[in-house]
Coordinates of C-alpha atoms in Angstrom, one line a residue:
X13 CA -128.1 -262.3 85.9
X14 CA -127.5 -260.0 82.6
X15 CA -124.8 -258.1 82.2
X16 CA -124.7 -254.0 82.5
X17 CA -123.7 -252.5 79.2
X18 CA -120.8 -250.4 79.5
X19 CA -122.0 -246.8 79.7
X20 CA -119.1 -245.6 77.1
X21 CA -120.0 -248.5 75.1
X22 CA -123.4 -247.2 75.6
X23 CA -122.7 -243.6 74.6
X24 CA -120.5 -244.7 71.3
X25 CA -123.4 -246.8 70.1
X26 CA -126.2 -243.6 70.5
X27 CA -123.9 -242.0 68.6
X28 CA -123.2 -244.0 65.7
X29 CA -126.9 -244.4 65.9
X30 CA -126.8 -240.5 65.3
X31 CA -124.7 -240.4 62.3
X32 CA -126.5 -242.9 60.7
X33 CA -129.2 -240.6 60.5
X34 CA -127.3 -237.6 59.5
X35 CA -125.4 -239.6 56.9
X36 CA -129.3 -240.8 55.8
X37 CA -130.4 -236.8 55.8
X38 CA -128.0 -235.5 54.2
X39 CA -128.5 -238.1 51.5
X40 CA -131.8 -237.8 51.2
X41 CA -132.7 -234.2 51.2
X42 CA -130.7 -233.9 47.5
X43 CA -133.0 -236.4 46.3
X44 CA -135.9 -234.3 47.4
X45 CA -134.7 -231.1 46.1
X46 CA -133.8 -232.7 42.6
X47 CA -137.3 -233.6 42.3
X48 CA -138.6 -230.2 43.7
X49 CA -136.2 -228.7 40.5
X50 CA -137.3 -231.0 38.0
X51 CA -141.0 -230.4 38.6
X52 CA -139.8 -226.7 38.4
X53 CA -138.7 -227.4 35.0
X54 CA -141.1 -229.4 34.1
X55 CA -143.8 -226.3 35.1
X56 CA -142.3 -224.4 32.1
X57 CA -142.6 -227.1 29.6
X58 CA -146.6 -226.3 28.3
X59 CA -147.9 -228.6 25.2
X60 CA -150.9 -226.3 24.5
X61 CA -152.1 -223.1 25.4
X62 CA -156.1 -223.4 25.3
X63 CA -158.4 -224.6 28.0
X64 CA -158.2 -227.8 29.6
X65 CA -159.4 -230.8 27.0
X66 CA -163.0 -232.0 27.2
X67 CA -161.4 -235.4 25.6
X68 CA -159.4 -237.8 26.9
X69 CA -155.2 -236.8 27.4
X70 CA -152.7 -239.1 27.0
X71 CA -151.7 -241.0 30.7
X72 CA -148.2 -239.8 30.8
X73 CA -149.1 -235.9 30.5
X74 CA -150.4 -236.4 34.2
X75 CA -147.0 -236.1 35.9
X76 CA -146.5 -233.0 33.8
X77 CA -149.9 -231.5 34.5
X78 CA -149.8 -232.2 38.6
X79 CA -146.0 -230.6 38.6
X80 CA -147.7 -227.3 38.8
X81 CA -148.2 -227.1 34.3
X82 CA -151.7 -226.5 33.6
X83 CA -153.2 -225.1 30.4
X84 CA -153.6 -221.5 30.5
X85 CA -157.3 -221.1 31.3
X86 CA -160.0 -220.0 28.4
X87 CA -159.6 -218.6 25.2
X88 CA -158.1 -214.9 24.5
X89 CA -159.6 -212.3 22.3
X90 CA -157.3 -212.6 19.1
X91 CA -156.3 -209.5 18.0
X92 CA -156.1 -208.7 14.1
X93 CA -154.2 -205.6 11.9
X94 CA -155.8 -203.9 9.1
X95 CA -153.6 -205.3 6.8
X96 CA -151.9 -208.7 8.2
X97 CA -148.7 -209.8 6.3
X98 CA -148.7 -212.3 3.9
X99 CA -146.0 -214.8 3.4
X100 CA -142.8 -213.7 0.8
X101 CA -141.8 -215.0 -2.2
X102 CA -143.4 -216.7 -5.1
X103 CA -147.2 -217.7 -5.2
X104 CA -148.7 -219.6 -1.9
X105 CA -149.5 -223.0 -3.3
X106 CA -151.3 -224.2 -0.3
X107 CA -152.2 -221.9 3.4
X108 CA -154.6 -224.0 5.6
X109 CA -155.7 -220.9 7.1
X110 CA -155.6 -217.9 9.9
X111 CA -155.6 -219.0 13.4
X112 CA -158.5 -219.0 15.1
X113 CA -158.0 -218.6 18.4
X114 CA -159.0 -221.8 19.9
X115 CA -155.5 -222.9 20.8
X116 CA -151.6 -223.3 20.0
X117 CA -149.8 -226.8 20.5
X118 CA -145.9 -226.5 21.5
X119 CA -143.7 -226.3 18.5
X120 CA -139.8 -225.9 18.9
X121 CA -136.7 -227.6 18.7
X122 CA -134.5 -227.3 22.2
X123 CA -134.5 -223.5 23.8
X124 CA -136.0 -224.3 27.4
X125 CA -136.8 -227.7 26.4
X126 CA -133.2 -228.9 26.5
X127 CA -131.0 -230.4 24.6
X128 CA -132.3 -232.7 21.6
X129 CA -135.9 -232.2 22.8
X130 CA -138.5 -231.4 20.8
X131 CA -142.4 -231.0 20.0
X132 CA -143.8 -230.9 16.3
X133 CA -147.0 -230.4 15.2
X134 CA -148.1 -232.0 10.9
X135 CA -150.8 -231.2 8.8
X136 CA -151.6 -232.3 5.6
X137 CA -151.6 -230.9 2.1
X138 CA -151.6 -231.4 -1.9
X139 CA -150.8 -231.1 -4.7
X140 CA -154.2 -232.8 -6.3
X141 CA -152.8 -232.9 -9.7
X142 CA -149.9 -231.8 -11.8
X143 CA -146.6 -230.6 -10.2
X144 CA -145.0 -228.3 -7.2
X145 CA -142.0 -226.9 -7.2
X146 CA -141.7 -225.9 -3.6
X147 CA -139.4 -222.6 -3.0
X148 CA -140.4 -222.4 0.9
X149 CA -142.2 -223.3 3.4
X150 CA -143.8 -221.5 6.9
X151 CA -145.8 -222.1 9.9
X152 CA -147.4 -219.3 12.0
X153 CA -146.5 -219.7 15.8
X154 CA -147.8 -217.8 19.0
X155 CA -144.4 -217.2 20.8
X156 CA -143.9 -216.1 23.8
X157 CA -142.0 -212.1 24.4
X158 CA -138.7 -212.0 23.0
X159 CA -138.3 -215.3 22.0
X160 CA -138.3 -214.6 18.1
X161 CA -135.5 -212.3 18.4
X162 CA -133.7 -215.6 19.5
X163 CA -134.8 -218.2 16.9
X164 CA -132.7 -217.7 13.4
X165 CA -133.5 -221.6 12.1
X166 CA -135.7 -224.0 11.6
X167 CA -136.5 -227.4 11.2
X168 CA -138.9 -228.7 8.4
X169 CA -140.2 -232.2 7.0
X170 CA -142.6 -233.1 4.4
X171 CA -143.5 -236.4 4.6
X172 CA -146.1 -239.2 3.3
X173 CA -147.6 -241.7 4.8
X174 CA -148.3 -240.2 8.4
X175 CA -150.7 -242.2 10.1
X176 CA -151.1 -243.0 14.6
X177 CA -148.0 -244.4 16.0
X178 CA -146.6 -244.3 12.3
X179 CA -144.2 -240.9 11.0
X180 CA -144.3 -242.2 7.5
X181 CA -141.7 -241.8 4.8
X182 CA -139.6 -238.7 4.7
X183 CA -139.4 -237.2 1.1
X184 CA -137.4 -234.2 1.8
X185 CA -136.5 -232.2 5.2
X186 CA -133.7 -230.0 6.5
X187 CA -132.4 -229.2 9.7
X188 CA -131.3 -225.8 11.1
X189 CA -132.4 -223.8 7.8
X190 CA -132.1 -220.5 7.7
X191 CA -135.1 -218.5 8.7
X192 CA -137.0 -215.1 8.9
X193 CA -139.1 -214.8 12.0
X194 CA -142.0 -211.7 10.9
X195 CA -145.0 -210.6 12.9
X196 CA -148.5 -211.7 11.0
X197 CA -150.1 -209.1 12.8
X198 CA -152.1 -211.0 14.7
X199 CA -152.1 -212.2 18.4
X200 CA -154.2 -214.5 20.9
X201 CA -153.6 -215.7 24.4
X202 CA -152.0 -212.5 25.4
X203 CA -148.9 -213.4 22.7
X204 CA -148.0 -212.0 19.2
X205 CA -148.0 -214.4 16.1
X206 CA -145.0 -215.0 13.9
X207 CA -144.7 -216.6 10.5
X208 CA -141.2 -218.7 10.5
X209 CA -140.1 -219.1 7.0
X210 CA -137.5 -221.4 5.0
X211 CA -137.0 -220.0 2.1
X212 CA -134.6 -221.0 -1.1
X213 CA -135.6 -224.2 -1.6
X214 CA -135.9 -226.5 -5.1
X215 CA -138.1 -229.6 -3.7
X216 CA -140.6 -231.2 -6.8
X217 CA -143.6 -232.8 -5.4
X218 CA -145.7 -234.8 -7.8
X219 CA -149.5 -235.0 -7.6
X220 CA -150.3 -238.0 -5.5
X221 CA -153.3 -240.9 -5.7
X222 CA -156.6 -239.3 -4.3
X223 CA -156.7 -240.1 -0.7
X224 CA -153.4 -239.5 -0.4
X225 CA -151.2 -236.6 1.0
X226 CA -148.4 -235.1 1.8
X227 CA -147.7 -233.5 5.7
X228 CA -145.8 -230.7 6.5
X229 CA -144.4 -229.4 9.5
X230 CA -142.0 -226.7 9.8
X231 CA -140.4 -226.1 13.9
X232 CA -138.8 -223.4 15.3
X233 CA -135.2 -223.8 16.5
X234 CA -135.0 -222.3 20.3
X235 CA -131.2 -221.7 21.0
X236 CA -130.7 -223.3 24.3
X237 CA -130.6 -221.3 27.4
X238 CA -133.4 -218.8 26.0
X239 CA -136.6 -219.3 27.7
X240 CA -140.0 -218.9 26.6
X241 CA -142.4 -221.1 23.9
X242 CA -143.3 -221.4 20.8
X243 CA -147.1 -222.7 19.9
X244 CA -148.4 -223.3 16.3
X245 CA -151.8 -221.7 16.2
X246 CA -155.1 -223.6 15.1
X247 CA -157.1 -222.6 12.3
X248 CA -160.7 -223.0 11.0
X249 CA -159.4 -222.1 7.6
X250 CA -159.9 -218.2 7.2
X251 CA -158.2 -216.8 4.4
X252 CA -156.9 -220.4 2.9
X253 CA -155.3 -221.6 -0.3
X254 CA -156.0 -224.8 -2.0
X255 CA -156.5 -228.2 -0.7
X256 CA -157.1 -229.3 2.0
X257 CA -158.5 -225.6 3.7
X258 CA -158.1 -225.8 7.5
X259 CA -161.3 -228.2 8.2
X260 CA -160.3 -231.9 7.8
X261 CA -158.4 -232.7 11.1
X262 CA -155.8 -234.9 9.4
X263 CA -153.1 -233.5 11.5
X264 CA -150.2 -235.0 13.8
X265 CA -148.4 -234.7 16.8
X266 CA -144.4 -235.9 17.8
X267 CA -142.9 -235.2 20.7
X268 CA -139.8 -237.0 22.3
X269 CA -140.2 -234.5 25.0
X270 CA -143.8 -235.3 25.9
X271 CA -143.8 -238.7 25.4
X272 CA -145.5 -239.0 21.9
X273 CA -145.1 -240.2 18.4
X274 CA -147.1 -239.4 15.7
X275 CA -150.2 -239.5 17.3
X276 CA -153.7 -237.6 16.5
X277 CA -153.9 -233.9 17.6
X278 CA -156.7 -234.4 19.6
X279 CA -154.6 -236.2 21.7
X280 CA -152.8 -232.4 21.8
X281 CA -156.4 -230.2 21.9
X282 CA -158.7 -232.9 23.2
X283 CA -162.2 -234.2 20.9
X284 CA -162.4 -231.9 17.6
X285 CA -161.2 -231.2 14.4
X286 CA -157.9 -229.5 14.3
X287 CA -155.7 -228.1 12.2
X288 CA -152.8 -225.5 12.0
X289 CA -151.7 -222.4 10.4
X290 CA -148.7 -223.6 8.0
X291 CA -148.1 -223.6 3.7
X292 CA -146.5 -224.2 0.9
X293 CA -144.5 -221.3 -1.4
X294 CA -143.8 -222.2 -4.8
X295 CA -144.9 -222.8 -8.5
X296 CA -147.1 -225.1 -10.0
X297 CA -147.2 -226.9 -13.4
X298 CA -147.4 -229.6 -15.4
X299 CA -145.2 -233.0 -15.4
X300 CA -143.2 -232.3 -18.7
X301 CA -145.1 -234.5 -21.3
X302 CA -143.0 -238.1 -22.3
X303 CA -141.7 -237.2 -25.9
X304 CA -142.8 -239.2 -28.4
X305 CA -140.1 -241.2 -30.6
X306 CA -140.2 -240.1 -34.0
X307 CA -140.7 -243.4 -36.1
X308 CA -137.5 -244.3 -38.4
X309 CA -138.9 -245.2 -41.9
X310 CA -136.7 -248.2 -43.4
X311 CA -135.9 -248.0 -47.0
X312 CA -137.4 -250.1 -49.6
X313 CA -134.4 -252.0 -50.8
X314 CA -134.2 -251.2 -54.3
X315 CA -135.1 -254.1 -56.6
X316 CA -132.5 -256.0 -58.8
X317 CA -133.2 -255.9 -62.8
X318 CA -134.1 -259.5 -63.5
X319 CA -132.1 -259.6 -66.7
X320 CA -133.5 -260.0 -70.1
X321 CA -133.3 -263.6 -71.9
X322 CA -130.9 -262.3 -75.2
X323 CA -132.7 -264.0 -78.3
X324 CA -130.4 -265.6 -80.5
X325 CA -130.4 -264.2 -84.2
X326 CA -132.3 -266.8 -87.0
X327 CA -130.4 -268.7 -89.3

């Protein structure tokens, strides 16, 4: 015959049964609402601005993309002034160009991002023979409102040797540089465009092998706590200087943020050629020629007087 259970015993195990639960609920409903905030966050963390990719896009963007960040739909009429600015300071050596509209691929260092997170955007540039000496460098950048009141740096990089998966060698690059944020005049995607320029620099470039180049890219510093982006805009090469002109596609994408490094921008924009809106200020010249050494001339040595036989006088 089994034995009744004790109905306090009965009672006390009911409700241990019913803390369980609330201890489990109360554990779990945190969990939930931290992932709730970080797909908040992660909704105001765009890579591009232009329409969705006919291409492929990388795997890992579909986390981001499903958390409620999609690209901003279609292309916006870009608006242009009568008389755009032009970048300060010496000559341009090298512009790839005016943006064109198409799109803008995220470009800043921390703001909204957070802390040590960044997206930068490379493209690639000369000299095709003699020598630079670079005194600045800019990139023009669709930001959104307000944000360029915020940004007073930058970070830039030239580099060789950039290839997929591979950042190359670094041959000069400075973080948090002083900069001047300036309207261009221009505007797409419902934002204004803004040169960011480093100026008072002293970096020599020499010409290097043909095929080869040098990449630039030159990244907004976002002080942390300020929201809002900053997107390098694409060009077609309106309005360039020198070589290469906005139309070869050699350009690269790194992003600890999004997951990338140094891969192809159409893994940014999707199937196409793209390039951005960035150059070079400077002078060009030259390599000093290799002096010559001036031959010494060795003296002769002077010859010695053989001496004369003396011819003894006849008897």
């Amino acid at each position: 015959m089994k034995k009744q259970i004790d109905p306090t015993i009965k009672a006390h195990l009911i409700r241990s049964a019913f803390y369980v639960l609330l201890l489990l609920a109360v554990c779990v409903i945190p969990f939930a609402l931290a992932q709730r905030n970080a797909k908040q966050s992660a909704a105001g963390r765009m890579w591009r601005l232009g329409p969705p990719a006919s291409g492929s896009q990388l795997s890992n963007f579909a986390t981001v993309r499903q958390a409620g960040n999609p690209a901003m739909p279609g292309n916006r009429p870009v608006q242009i002034q009568k008389n755009p600015r032009q970048p300060s300071g010496n000559p341009v050596l090298w512009y790839n160009g005016d943006l064109d509209g198409r799109d803008g691929g995220a470009n800043q260092f921390e703001g909204q991002f957070g802390a040590g997170f960044f997206s930068e955007v490379a493209d690639n540039f000369g000299p095709t023979s003699g020598q630079w000496t670079v005194t600045g460098v800019f990139s023009n950048n669709i930001m959104d409102p307000g944000l360029n009141t915020a940004i007073t740096t930058a970070n830039w990089e030239i580099r060789t040797g950039v290839s997929e998966g591979n950042g190359g060698t670094v041959v000069a690059s400075a973080s948090n540089a002083p900069a001047t944020v300036t309207p261009t005049g221009r505007s797409a995607f419902g934002r204004t465009e803004y040169t960011v320029e480093v100026d008072g620099l002293n970096v020599t470039l020499d010409a290097l092998p043909a095929g080869q180049f040098y990449f630039l890219d030159v990244v907004p510093v976002v002080p942390l706590g300020v929201g809002g982006q900053s997107f390098i805009t694409t060009t077609s090469g309106a309005n360039c200087v020198g070589t290469p002109c906005g139309n070869d596609g050699n350009s690269w994408w790194n992003s600890n943020l999004f997951g990338v490094t140094w891969t192809t921008t159409m893994n940014l924009f999707g199937s196409g050629t793209w390039d951005l809106s960035m150059g070079v200020i400077g002078t060009a010249g030259s390599p000093s020629p290799t002096p010559t050494p001036t031959p010494v001339l060795t003296p002769r040595p002077t010859p010695t007087p053989r001496p004369h036989p003396t011819i003894p006088p006849r008897p």
